[in-house]
């Protein structure tokens, strides 16, 4: 056992989130906790991390196990990103400080042998725990999470998403025994997500993750725990395996429920007939009354099978009333620069009923391309033409309102003529019930804002659907509803997304934006990923990448630092002729040989 939630109960505002819930997680398991929004997934993580306590029950973890969990972001007002990441090595930094103090004392001490012994013991631990690899570890994590360019940036100047990535990096560097991650792929581009998947797949500790990223769960987890109506259902395997097993479980439970209901109905009818026959007899039949009474007691003893819950889903339908022409959008040699060049000479064509996805790293200009289609951004060079009778419906990442204090129902009715009753009926299809419709839009969650925007889209007359990260903030069931809606939509769809599962399901043309260029692939995401990887591999062979150059520079810096340490150690050995210095010198020279070999291979 690595960590366990035993018979835990949690109540918020008088509402029971779950009661007598038990979750048992073993060492080195990689577990995903899934369920509808509001089922308590994040609350479970907080209790496992000892940030919140259960109202009943207890959390048990293996003695001495360390836990890593990102739950809040410290201010770090006077620290650079590199310093924030380096804080993960606090025990090693403490050893390093002790060694530096001892080095300072050695020159003016009459008790040199004692100091050397202390120094040797600390240095042995320092080396064993990877003290000389701290910088290399930071560089590796920073490169993987695409925050290498931020290392010398003051932490307080970062955006919220950048701060989250840095804190995720710090937690990974601490290498805890139990790693708790809540939506770890948020704010990451595809390259960083795939790096994180690889990293976590080889993680030696226990991983517990809450995620809506189905592809991420397919790649990383080995067990899925579903929270459904306060009950935990464990499944062995990744997300796809969970879906199959879950369907089989629900089907089995429905069968058991229906069989039991038939049995109960039959018993009730028998009891009714026995009583009727007993009363109609002359004189009344006591034996039949006793039999009816016995059957009533047997009925009361039956342990009822709970009817499987089928939660309410968002009901979305986008209808095309009037098609556009065959040529929907045409880009010819389009370029755009803001503070830096985003892309140049971009050319592509969208045809009627195309399913066109734009992918690439953050900051490459994907959303800018969408805004050029809507007319919100004008290109610097080239042409962007919209075809005849194109009617655009645009789902932006940003939710902007004229009045943030406006009620949800009023925002929904802004551009349509509809009475309140009809509006509430439609909003209920998007899971807004009762007083939900009177919430102020400033108080809506990200998921609620997305559902509101989808409800508005359903009222528009559109034949070109433009989606910018449409699955953000949506739970898995809502994502599936959106996917089904897009499949049935008869118009043209163009989307920017980091959700690889979503893209693979729906899109047959992939545009990959990288290095200021757009690469087109006719096929789904998996096929495009393979072809793009082959193309970039060839380019890397032709010319050294910036990453490789930076890595080489990094190795040169390590060699230079190591040479200085060796020179210092030689002087100490010459002055004292102490065997401890000789052993340390041999270790340093061995490490130098390794780095020189690596540097030559670069």
Coordinates of C-alpha atoms in Angstrom, one line a residue:
X1 CA 0.0 0.0 0.0
X2 CA 1.3 3.5 -0.9
X3 CA -1.7 5.6 0.2
X4 CA -5.3 4.9 1.1
X5 CA -8.5 6.8 1.8
X6 CA -10.5 4.7 4.2
X7 CA -14.2 5.2 4.6
X8 CA -13.9 8.9 4.1
X9 CA -16.9 11.3 4.1
X10 CA -16.9 14.9 3.0
X11 CA -19.7 17.5 3.3
X12 CA -19.8 21.0 1.8
X13 CA -22.5 23.4 2.7
X14 CA -24.8 20.6 4.0
X15 CA -24.3 18.6 0.7
X16 CA -22.7 15.2 1.0
X17 CA -20.0 15.0 -1.7
X18 CA -19.2 11.4 -0.8
X19 CA -19.8 9.1 2.1
X20 CA -17.8 6.1 3.4
X21 CA -15.6 6.2 0.2
X22 CA -12.6 3.9 0.1
X23 CA -9.7 4.2 -2.4
X24 CA -6.7 1.9 -2.1
X25 CA -3.6 2.8 -4.2
X26 CA -0.5 0.6 -4.2
X27 CA 3.2 1.5 -4.7
X28 CA 4.2 2.5 -8.3
X29 CA 0.7 2.5 -9.6
X30 CA -0.2 5.2 -12.0
X31 CA -3.8 6.1 -11.3
X32 CA -6.3 8.4 -12.8
X33 CA -9.3 9.6 -10.8
X34 CA -12.2 10.5 -13.2
X35 CA -15.9 11.5 -12.8
X36 CA -18.3 14.3 -13.6
X37 CA -17.5 17.8 -12.6
X38 CA -18.4 18.3 -8.9
X39 CA -18.0 14.7 -7.9
X40 CA -15.1 15.5 -5.6
X41 CA -12.0 14.5 -7.6
X42 CA -9.9 17.6 -6.6
X43 CA -11.2 17.3 -3.0
X44 CA -9.9 13.7 -2.9
X45 CA -6.4 14.9 -4.0
X46 CA -6.4 17.6 -1.4
X47 CA -7.2 15.1 1.3
X48 CA -4.6 12.7 0.1
X49 CA -2.1 15.6 0.3
X50 CA -3.3 16.4 3.8
X51 CA -4.4 19.9 2.7
X52 CA -8.0 19.1 3.6
X53 CA -9.3 16.6 6.2
X54 CA -12.3 14.3 5.8
X55 CA -15.3 14.8 8.0
X56 CA -15.2 11.1 8.7
X57 CA -12.7 8.3 8.0
X58 CA -9.0 8.6 7.6
X59 CA -6.1 8.9 5.1
X60 CA -3.3 6.4 5.5
X61 CA 0.0 6.6 3.8
X62 CA 3.2 4.6 3.8
X63 CA 5.5 5.6 6.7
X64 CA 8.1 8.2 5.6
X65 CA 6.6 8.6 2.1
X66 CA 6.9 12.1 0.6
X67 CA 4.0 13.8 -1.3
X68 CA 4.3 16.3 -4.1
X69 CA 1.1 18.3 -4.9
X70 CA 0.6 21.7 -6.6
X71 CA -2.2 23.4 -4.8
X72 CA -1.2 27.0 -4.6
X73 CA 1.5 29.2 -6.2
X74 CA 3.8 31.1 -3.7
X75 CA 4.5 34.7 -4.7
X76 CA 8.4 34.4 -5.1
X77 CA 8.6 38.2 -5.5
X78 CA 12.4 38.4 -5.5
X79 CA 13.3 35.1 -7.3
X80 CA 14.1 34.2 -10.9
X81 CA 12.6 31.1 -12.4
X82 CA 15.9 29.2 -12.1
X83 CA 15.9 29.9 -8.4
X84 CA 12.3 28.7 -8.0
X85 CA 13.2 25.4 -9.7
X86 CA 16.4 25.0 -7.8
X87 CA 14.5 25.2 -4.5
X88 CA 13.4 21.6 -5.2
X89 CA 17.0 20.6 -4.2
X90 CA 16.8 22.2 -0.7
X91 CA 18.5 19.3 1.1
X92 CA 21.3 19.2 -1.5
X93 CA 21.7 23.0 -1.3
X94 CA 22.0 22.7 2.4
X95 CA 24.8 20.1 2.0
X96 CA 26.5 22.4 -0.6
X97 CA 26.4 25.3 1.9
X98 CA 27.9 23.0 4.7
X99 CA 30.7 22.0 2.3
X100 CA 31.5 25.6 1.4
X101 CA 31.6 26.5 5.1
X102 CA 34.0 23.6 5.8
X103 CA 36.2 24.6 2.9
X104 CA 36.4 28.1 4.4
X105 CA 37.4 26.7 7.8
X106 CA 40.1 24.4 6.5
X107 CA 42.6 27.2 5.7
X108 CA 42.7 28.5 9.3
X109 CA 42.1 25.4 11.4
X110 CA 44.3 23.3 13.7
X111 CA 41.8 20.5 13.5
X112 CA 42.1 19.8 9.8
X113 CA 41.7 16.0 10.0
X114 CA 38.3 16.4 11.7
X115 CA 37.1 18.9 9.1
X116 CA 38.3 16.7 6.3
X117 CA 36.4 13.8 7.7
X118 CA 33.2 15.8 8.0
X119 CA 33.7 17.2 4.5
X120 CA 34.2 13.7 3.0
X121 CA 31.1 12.4 4.7
X122 CA 28.9 15.2 3.5
X123 CA 30.4 15.1 0.0
X124 CA 29.8 11.4 -0.2
X125 CA 26.1 12.0 0.4
X126 CA 26.1 15.0 -1.9
X127 CA 27.5 12.9 -4.8
X128 CA 25.2 9.9 -4.1
X129 CA 22.1 12.1 -4.2
X130 CA 23.1 13.7 -7.5
X131 CA 24.4 17.0 -6.1
X132 CA 26.6 17.7 -9.2
X133 CA 23.7 17.0 -11.5
X134 CA 21.3 19.7 -10.2
X135 CA 21.9 22.0 -13.1
X136 CA 21.5 19.3 -15.7
X137 CA 18.2 18.2 -14.0
X138 CA 16.9 21.7 -14.1
X139 CA 17.8 22.2 -17.7
X140 CA 16.2 18.8 -18.6
X141 CA 12.9 19.7 -16.9
X142 CA 12.9 23.3 -18.2
X143 CA 13.5 22.1 -21.7
X144 CA 10.8 19.4 -21.5
X145 CA 8.1 21.8 -20.2
X146 CA 9.1 24.6 -22.7
X147 CA 10.2 27.0 -20.0
X148 CA 13.9 27.1 -20.8
X149 CA 13.6 30.7 -22.1
X150 CA 12.1 31.8 -18.8
X151 CA 14.9 30.7 -16.5
X152 CA 16.3 34.2 -16.1
X153 CA 12.9 35.8 -15.8
X154 CA 11.6 37.2 -12.5
X155 CA 8.9 34.7 -11.3
X156 CA 6.4 37.4 -10.4
X157 CA 6.4 38.7 -14.0
X158 CA 5.1 35.4 -15.4
X159 CA 1.6 34.7 -16.5
X160 CA -0.6 32.4 -14.5
X161 CA -0.1 29.5 -17.0
X162 CA 3.7 30.1 -17.0
X163 CA 3.8 30.1 -13.1
X164 CA 1.9 26.8 -13.1
X165 CA 4.4 25.2 -15.5
X166 CA 7.3 26.4 -13.4
X167 CA 5.7 25.0 -10.2
X168 CA 5.0 21.7 -12.0
X169 CA 8.7 21.6 -12.9
X170 CA 9.7 22.2 -9.3
X171 CA 7.5 19.3 -8.1
X172 CA 8.9 17.0 -10.7
X173 CA 12.4 17.9 -9.6
X174 CA 11.7 17.0 -5.9
X175 CA 10.9 13.5 -7.2
X176 CA 8.4 12.7 -4.4
X177 CA 7.3 9.1 -3.5
X178 CA 3.7 10.0 -4.2
X179 CA 3.0 12.6 -7.0
X180 CA -0.5 14.2 -7.1
X181 CA -1.4 16.1 -10.3
X182 CA -4.6 18.0 -11.0
X183 CA -5.1 18.7 -14.7
X184 CA -1.3 18.7 -15.4
X185 CA -1.7 19.1 -19.2
X186 CA -3.5 22.5 -18.8
X187 CA -1.3 25.3 -20.2
X188 CA 1.0 22.8 -21.9
X189 CA 1.4 22.6 -25.7
X190 CA 1.5 19.2 -27.4
X191 CA 5.3 18.9 -27.4
X192 CA 5.4 19.5 -23.6
X193 CA 2.5 17.2 -23.0
X194 CA 4.2 14.4 -24.9
X195 CA 7.4 15.0 -22.9
X196 CA 5.5 14.9 -19.7
X197 CA 3.8 11.6 -20.7
X198 CA 7.3 10.1 -21.4
X199 CA 8.6 11.4 -18.0
X200 CA 5.6 10.1 -16.0
X201 CA 5.6 6.7 -17.8
X202 CA 9.1 6.1 -16.3
X203 CA 8.3 7.7 -12.9
X204 CA 9.5 5.4 -10.1
X205 CA 7.0 6.5 -7.5
X206 CA 3.2 6.5 -7.2
X207 CA 1.2 8.8 -9.5
X208 CA -2.3 9.9 -8.9
X209 CA -3.8 12.3 -11.5
X210 CA -7.1 14.1 -12.1
X211 CA -7.4 14.8 -15.8
X212 CA -9.9 15.3 -18.7
X213 CA -7.1 14.6 -21.2
X214 CA -8.1 11.2 -22.6
X215 CA -5.0 10.7 -24.7
X216 CA -2.7 11.6 -21.7
X217 CA -4.5 9.0 -19.6
X218 CA -4.1 6.4 -22.4
X219 CA -0.4 7.0 -22.5
X220 CA 0.4 7.2 -18.8
X221 CA -2.0 5.5 -16.4
X222 CA -2.3 1.8 -15.5
X223 CA -5.5 2.1 -13.4
X224 CA -8.6 4.3 -13.5
X225 CA -10.8 5.0 -10.5
X226 CA -14.2 6.4 -11.4
X227 CA -16.2 8.4 -8.8
X228 CA -19.9 7.9 -9.6
X229 CA -22.6 9.0 -7.1
X230 CA -20.1 8.9 -4.2
X231 CA -18.9 5.4 -5.0
X232 CA -15.4 4.5 -6.2
X233 CA -15.2 2.0 -9.1
X234 CA -11.6 0.8 -9.8
X235 CA -10.6 -0.5 -13.3
X236 CA -7.2 -1.9 -14.4
X237 CA -5.8 -0.4 -17.6
X238 CA -5.7 2.9 -19.4
X239 CA -8.6 5.2 -20.3
X240 CA -9.8 3.2 -23.3
X241 CA -9.8 0.0 -21.2
X242 CA -11.8 1.8 -18.5
X243 CA -14.5 2.9 -21.1
X244 CA -15.0 -0.7 -22.2
X245 CA -15.1 -2.1 -18.7
X246 CA -17.4 0.6 -17.5
X247 CA -19.9 -0.1 -20.3
X248 CA -19.8 -3.8 -19.4
X249 CA -20.3 -2.9 -15.7
X250 CA -23.3 -0.6 -16.3
X251 CA -24.8 -3.2 -18.7
X252 CA -24.4 -5.9 -16.1
X253 CA -25.9 -3.7 -13.3
X254 CA -28.9 -2.8 -15.5
X255 CA -29.5 -6.5 -16.2
X256 CA -29.3 -7.3 -12.5
X257 CA -31.5 -4.3 -11.6
X258 CA -34.2 -5.3 -14.2
X259 CA -34.1 -8.9 -13.1
X260 CA -34.6 -7.9 -9.5
X261 CA -37.4 -5.5 -10.4
X262 CA -39.2 -8.3 -12.3
X263 CA -38.8 -10.6 -9.2
X264 CA -40.0 -7.9 -6.8
X265 CA -43.0 -7.1 -9.1
X266 CA -43.9 -10.8 -9.3
X267 CA -43.6 -11.2 -5.5
X268 CA -45.9 -8.2 -4.9
X269 CA -48.5 -9.6 -7.3
X270 CA -48.3 -13.0 -5.6
X271 CA -48.7 -11.4 -2.2
X272 CA -51.7 -9.4 -3.5
X273 CA -53.3 -12.6 -4.9
X274 CA -52.7 -14.6 -1.7
X275 CA -54.4 -12.0 0.4
X276 CA -57.3 -11.8 -2.1
X277 CA -57.7 -15.6 -2.1
X278 CA -57.5 -15.7 1.7
X279 CA -60.2 -13.0 2.2
X280 CA -62.5 -14.5 -0.5
X281 CA -62.4 -17.9 1.2
X282 CA -65.3 -18.8 3.5
X283 CA -64.2 -18.9 6.2
X284 CA -61.0 -16.7 5.6
X285 CA -58.0 -18.9 4.9
X286 CA -55.4 -18.3 7.7
X287 CA -52.8 -20.4 5.9
X288 CA -52.9 -18.2 2.8
X289 CA -52.6 -15.1 5.1
X290 CA -49.5 -16.7 6.8
X291 CA -47.9 -17.4 3.4
X292 CA -48.6 -13.8 2.2
X293 CA -47.0 -12.6 5.5
X294 CA -43.9 -14.8 5.0
X295 CA -43.5 -13.5 1.5
X296 CA -43.8 -9.9 2.6
X297 CA -41.0 -10.5 5.1
X298 CA -38.9 -12.2 2.4
X299 CA -39.5 -9.1 0.2
X300 CA -38.4 -6.8 3.0
X301 CA -35.1 -8.8 3.4
X302 CA -34.1 -8.4 -0.3
X303 CA -31.0 -6.2 -0.7
X304 CA -32.0 -3.8 -3.4
X305 CA -29.8 -3.5 -6.5
X306 CA -29.2 0.2 -7.1
X307 CA -30.3 1.4 -10.5
X308 CA -27.2 2.5 -12.5
X309 CA -27.1 6.3 -12.8
X310 CA -27.1 7.8 -16.2
X311 CA -26.2 11.5 -15.6
X312 CA -27.7 14.3 -17.6
X313 CA -25.6 15.3 -20.6
X314 CA -25.4 18.6 -22.4
X315 CA -27.7 18.6 -25.5
X316 CA -26.0 20.3 -28.4
X317 CA -27.1 20.4 -32.0
X318 CA -25.7 22.7 -34.7
X319 CA -27.7 22.8 -37.9
X320 CA -26.8 24.1 -41.3
X321 CA -29.7 25.9 -42.9
X322 CA -27.8 27.3 -45.9
X323 CA -24.5 25.9 -47.3
X324 CA -21.6 28.0 -48.4
X325 CA -19.8 27.8 -51.8
X326 CA -17.2 25.1 -52.4
X327 CA -14.3 27.5 -51.6
X328 CA -14.7 28.5 -48.0
X329 CA -11.4 30.1 -47.0
X330 CA -8.2 30.9 -49.1
X331 CA -4.8 31.9 -47.6
X332 CA -2.1 33.0 -50.1
X333 CA 1.4 33.8 -48.9
X334 CA 0.2 35.3 -45.6
X335 CA 2.6 36.7 -43.1
X336 CA 2.1 38.3 -39.7
X337 CA 4.4 40.0 -37.2
X338 CA 3.5 41.3 -33.7
X339 CA 6.5 41.7 -31.4
X340 CA 8.2 39.0 -33.4
X341 CA 7.5 37.2 -36.7
X342 CA 4.8 34.6 -36.1
X343 CA 4.6 33.1 -39.6
X344 CA 5.3 33.9 -43.2
X345 CA 4.2 32.7 -46.7
X346 CA 1.3 30.6 -45.2
X347 CA -0.9 29.2 -47.9
X348 CA -3.8 26.8 -47.6
X349 CA -7.4 26.4 -48.8
X350 CA -10.5 25.3 -46.9
X351 CA -13.2 23.6 -48.9
X352 CA -16.9 22.9 -48.0
X353 CA -17.3 20.3 -45.3
X354 CA -13.5 20.2 -44.6
X355 CA -12.4 19.2 -41.1
X356 CA -9.2 21.2 -40.6
X357 CA -7.1 21.3 -37.4
X358 CA -4.3 23.7 -36.7
X359 CA -1.7 22.4 -34.2
X360 CA 1.7 23.6 -32.9
X361 CA 3.5 24.9 -29.9
X362 CA 2.2 27.8 -27.8
X363 CA 3.0 31.2 -29.3
X364 CA 3.3 30.1 -32.9
X365 CA 0.3 32.0 -34.1
X366 CA -2.5 29.4 -34.3
X367 CA -5.2 31.6 -32.8
X368 CA -4.0 34.5 -35.0
X369 CA -4.8 32.4 -38.1
X370 CA -8.3 31.8 -36.8
X371 CA -8.8 35.6 -36.1
X372 CA -7.7 36.3 -39.7
X373 CA -10.6 34.2 -40.9
X374 CA -13.0 36.0 -38.6
X375 CA -11.6 39.4 -39.6
X376 CA -10.4 40.3 -36.1
X377 CA -6.7 40.4 -37.3
X378 CA -5.4 41.7 -40.6
X379 CA -2.4 40.0 -42.2
X380 CA 0.8 42.0 -42.9
X381 CA 1.3 40.4 -46.3
X382 CA -0.5 38.1 -48.6
X383 CA -4.3 37.5 -49.1
X384 CA -7.0 36.0 -46.9
X385 CA -10.3 35.5 -48.8
X386 CA -13.6 34.3 -47.5
X387 CA -15.8 32.4 -50.0
X388 CA -19.4 33.1 -50.9
X389 CA -22.3 32.8 -48.4
X390 CA -19.9 31.8 -45.6
X391 CA -21.6 32.2 -42.2
X392 CA -19.2 32.0 -39.3
X393 CA -19.7 30.8 -35.8
X394 CA -16.6 31.5 -33.6
X395 CA -15.8 29.9 -30.3
X396 CA -12.9 31.9 -28.8
X397 CA -10.6 30.9 -25.9
X398 CA -11.5 34.3 -24.3
X399 CA -15.0 35.0 -23.0
X400 CA -15.6 38.7 -23.2
X401 CA -18.8 40.3 -21.9
X402 CA -20.1 43.9 -22.3
X403 CA -21.3 43.8 -18.7
X404 CA -19.6 41.3 -16.3
X405 CA -22.5 41.8 -13.8
X406 CA -25.1 40.7 -16.4
X407 CA -27.1 37.6 -15.6
X408 CA -26.4 34.4 -17.6
X409 CA -29.9 34.3 -19.1
X410 CA -29.6 38.0 -20.2
X411 CA -26.3 37.4 -21.9
X412 CA -27.8 34.3 -23.7
X413 CA -30.7 36.4 -25.0
X414 CA -28.6 39.5 -26.0
X415 CA -28.7 38.8 -29.8
X416 CA -31.9 36.7 -30.1
X417 CA -35.6 37.4 -29.6
X418 CA -36.8 34.8 -27.1
X419 CA -38.9 34.9 -24.0
X420 CA -37.5 33.9 -20.6
X421 CA -39.4 30.6 -20.5
X422 CA -38.0 29.4 -23.8
X423 CA -34.5 30.6 -22.9
X424 CA -34.6 28.6 -19.6
X425 CA -35.7 25.5 -21.5
X426 CA -32.8 25.8 -23.9
X427 CA -30.3 26.6 -21.1
X428 CA -31.4 23.5 -19.3
X429 CA -30.2 21.5 -22.2
X430 CA -26.7 22.9 -21.4
X431 CA -27.1 21.9 -17.7
X432 CA -28.2 25.3 -16.4
X433 CA -31.0 24.5 -14.0
X434 CA -33.1 26.6 -11.6
X435 CA -31.3 29.6 -10.3
X436 CA -28.2 28.8 -12.3
X437 CA -29.6 31.0 -15.1
X438 CA -29.5 34.0 -12.9
X439 CA -25.8 33.8 -12.0
X440 CA -23.7 36.8 -12.9
X441 CA -21.4 35.9 -15.8
X442 CA -18.4 37.1 -13.8
X443 CA -19.0 34.3 -11.3
X444 CA -19.2 31.5 -13.9
X445 CA -16.6 28.8 -14.0
X446 CA -14.6 28.1 -17.2
X447 CA -16.8 25.1 -18.0
X448 CA -20.0 27.2 -17.4
X449 CA -18.7 29.9 -19.7
X450 CA -17.9 27.4 -22.4
X451 CA -21.4 25.8 -22.1
X452 CA -23.0 29.2 -22.3
X453 CA -21.1 30.0 -25.5
X454 CA -22.1 26.7 -27.0
X455 CA -25.7 27.4 -26.2
X456 CA -25.4 30.8 -28.0
X457 CA -23.7 29.1 -31.0
X458 CA -26.7 26.7 -31.3
X459 CA -29.0 29.7 -31.9
X460 CA -26.8 31.1 -34.8
X461 CA -27.2 30.4 -38.5
X462 CA -23.7 29.2 -39.4
X463 CA -22.0 27.0 -41.9
X464 CA -18.4 27.5 -40.9
X465 CA -17.6 26.6 -37.3
X466 CA -14.3 28.0 -35.9
X467 CA -13.2 26.6 -32.6
X468 CA -10.2 27.8 -30.5
X469 CA -9.4 25.2 -27.8
X470 CA -13.1 24.1 -27.5
X471 CA -12.5 21.3 -25.0
X472 CA -10.8 23.5 -22.4
X473 CA -12.9 23.5 -19.2
X474 CA -15.3 20.8 -20.4
X475 CA -15.5 17.5 -18.6
X476 CA -15.2 14.3 -20.5
X477 CA -18.9 13.7 -21.1
X478 CA -19.3 17.3 -22.4
X479 CA -16.3 16.7 -24.7
X480 CA -18.0 13.6 -26.1
X481 CA -21.2 15.5 -26.7
X482 CA -19.2 18.2 -28.5
X483 CA -17.5 15.6 -30.6
X484 CA -20.7 13.9 -31.6
X485 CA -22.2 17.3 -32.5
X486 CA -19.3 18.2 -34.8
X487 CA -19.5 14.7 -36.4
X488 CA -23.1 15.5 -37.3
X489 CA -22.5 19.1 -38.3
X490 CA -22.9 19.4 -42.1
X491 CA -20.8 22.5 -42.5
X492 CA -17.1 23.2 -42.5
X493 CA -15.0 23.0 -39.2
X494 CA -11.6 24.5 -38.5
X495 CA -10.1 24.2 -35.0
X496 CA -7.1 24.9 -32.9
X497 CA -6.6 22.4 -30.1
X498 CA -4.1 20.6 -27.9
X499 CA -6.6 17.8 -27.3
X500 CA -5.1 15.0 -29.4
X501 CA -7.9 12.6 -28.7
X502 CA -10.4 15.2 -29.9
X503 CA -8.4 16.0 -33.1
X504 CA -7.8 12.4 -33.9
X505 CA -11.5 11.6 -33.7
X506 CA -12.7 14.4 -36.0
X507 CA -10.2 16.0 -38.3
X508 CA -8.8 14.7 -41.5
X509 CA -6.6 17.6 -42.5
X510 CA -3.8 18.8 -40.1
X511 CA -1.9 22.0 -40.4
X512 CA 1.3 22.0 -38.3
X513 CA 2.6 25.5 -37.5
X514 CA 6.3 25.5 -36.6
X515 CA 9.3 27.7 -37.1
X516 CA 7.2 30.4 -38.8
X517 CA 6.0 27.9 -41.4
X518 CA 2.8 25.9 -42.0
X519 CA 3.1 22.2 -42.9
X520 CA 0.0 20.5 -44.3
X521 CA -0.9 16.8 -43.9
X522 CA -3.8 15.0 -45.4
X523 CA -4.8 12.6 -42.7
X524 CA -5.6 12.4 -39.0
X525 CA -3.4 13.6 -36.1
X526 CA -1.5 10.3 -35.5
X527 CA -0.5 10.1 -39.2
X528 CA 0.4 13.8 -39.3
X529 CA 2.5 13.4 -36.1
X530 CA 4.5 10.6 -37.6
X531 CA 5.1 12.4 -40.9
X532 CA 6.0 15.7 -39.2
X533 CA 8.4 13.9 -36.9
X534 CA 10.1 12.3 -40.0
X535 CA 10.4 15.7 -41.6
X536 CA 11.9 17.5 -38.6
X537 CA 14.3 14.6 -38.0
X538 CA 15.7 15.1 -41.5
X539 CA 16.0 18.9 -40.9
X540 CA 17.9 18.3 -37.7
X541 CA 20.4 16.1 -39.5
X542 CA 20.9 18.8 -42.1
X543 CA 21.6 21.5 -39.5
X544 CA 22.3 21.5 -35.7
X545 CA 19.2 22.6 -33.7
X546 CA 19.2 25.4 -31.3
X547 CA 18.4 22.9 -28.5
X548 CA 21.5 20.9 -29.4
X549 CA 23.7 24.1 -29.5
X550 CA 22.3 25.1 -26.1
X551 CA 23.0 21.7 -24.8
X552 CA 26.6 21.8 -26.0
X553 CA 27.1 25.2 -24.4
X554 CA 25.7 23.7 -21.2
X555 CA 28.2 20.8 -21.3
X556 CA 31.1 23.3 -21.9
X557 CA 30.0 25.3 -18.8
X558 CA 30.0 22.1 -16.7
X559 CA 33.4 21.2 -18.0
X560 CA 34.7 24.6 -17.2
X561 CA 33.3 24.5 -13.6
X562 CA 34.7 20.9 -13.1
X563 CA 38.1 22.0 -14.3
X564 CA 38.1 24.8 -11.7
X565 CA 37.1 22.3 -9.0
X566 CA 39.9 19.9 -10.0
X567 CA 42.5 22.6 -9.9
X568 CA 41.3 23.7 -6.5
X569 CA 41.3 20.0 -5.3
X570 CA 44.9 19.5 -6.6
X571 CA 46.1 22.5 -4.6
X572 CA 44.5 21.1 -1.4
X573 CA 46.0 17.7 -2.0
X574 CA 49.4 19.2 -2.6
X575 CA 49.2 21.2 0.6
X576 CA 47.9 18.4 2.8
X577 CA 48.8 15.2 1.0
X578 CA 45.5 13.9 2.4
X579 CA 44.2 10.7 0.9
X580 CA 40.6 12.0 1.1
X581 CA 41.5 14.7 -1.4
X582 CA 43.1 12.2 -3.7
X583 CA 39.8 10.1 -3.8
X584 CA 37.7 13.2 -4.5
X585 CA 40.2 14.2 -7.2
X586 CA 39.8 10.8 -8.9
X587 CA 36.0 11.1 -8.9
X588 CA 36.1 14.6 -10.3
X589 CA 38.6 13.6 -13.1
X590 CA 36.4 10.6 -13.9
X591 CA 33.4 12.9 -14.3
X592 CA 35.5 15.2 -16.4
X593 CA 36.3 12.3 -18.8
X594 CA 32.6 11.5 -19.1
X595 CA 31.7 15.1 -20.0
X596 CA 34.6 15.4 -22.5
X597 CA 33.4 12.3 -24.2
X598 CA 29.8 13.7 -24.3
X599 CA 31.1 17.0 -25.6
X600 CA 33.1 15.4 -28.4
X601 CA 30.0 13.4 -29.5
X602 CA 28.0 16.5 -29.7

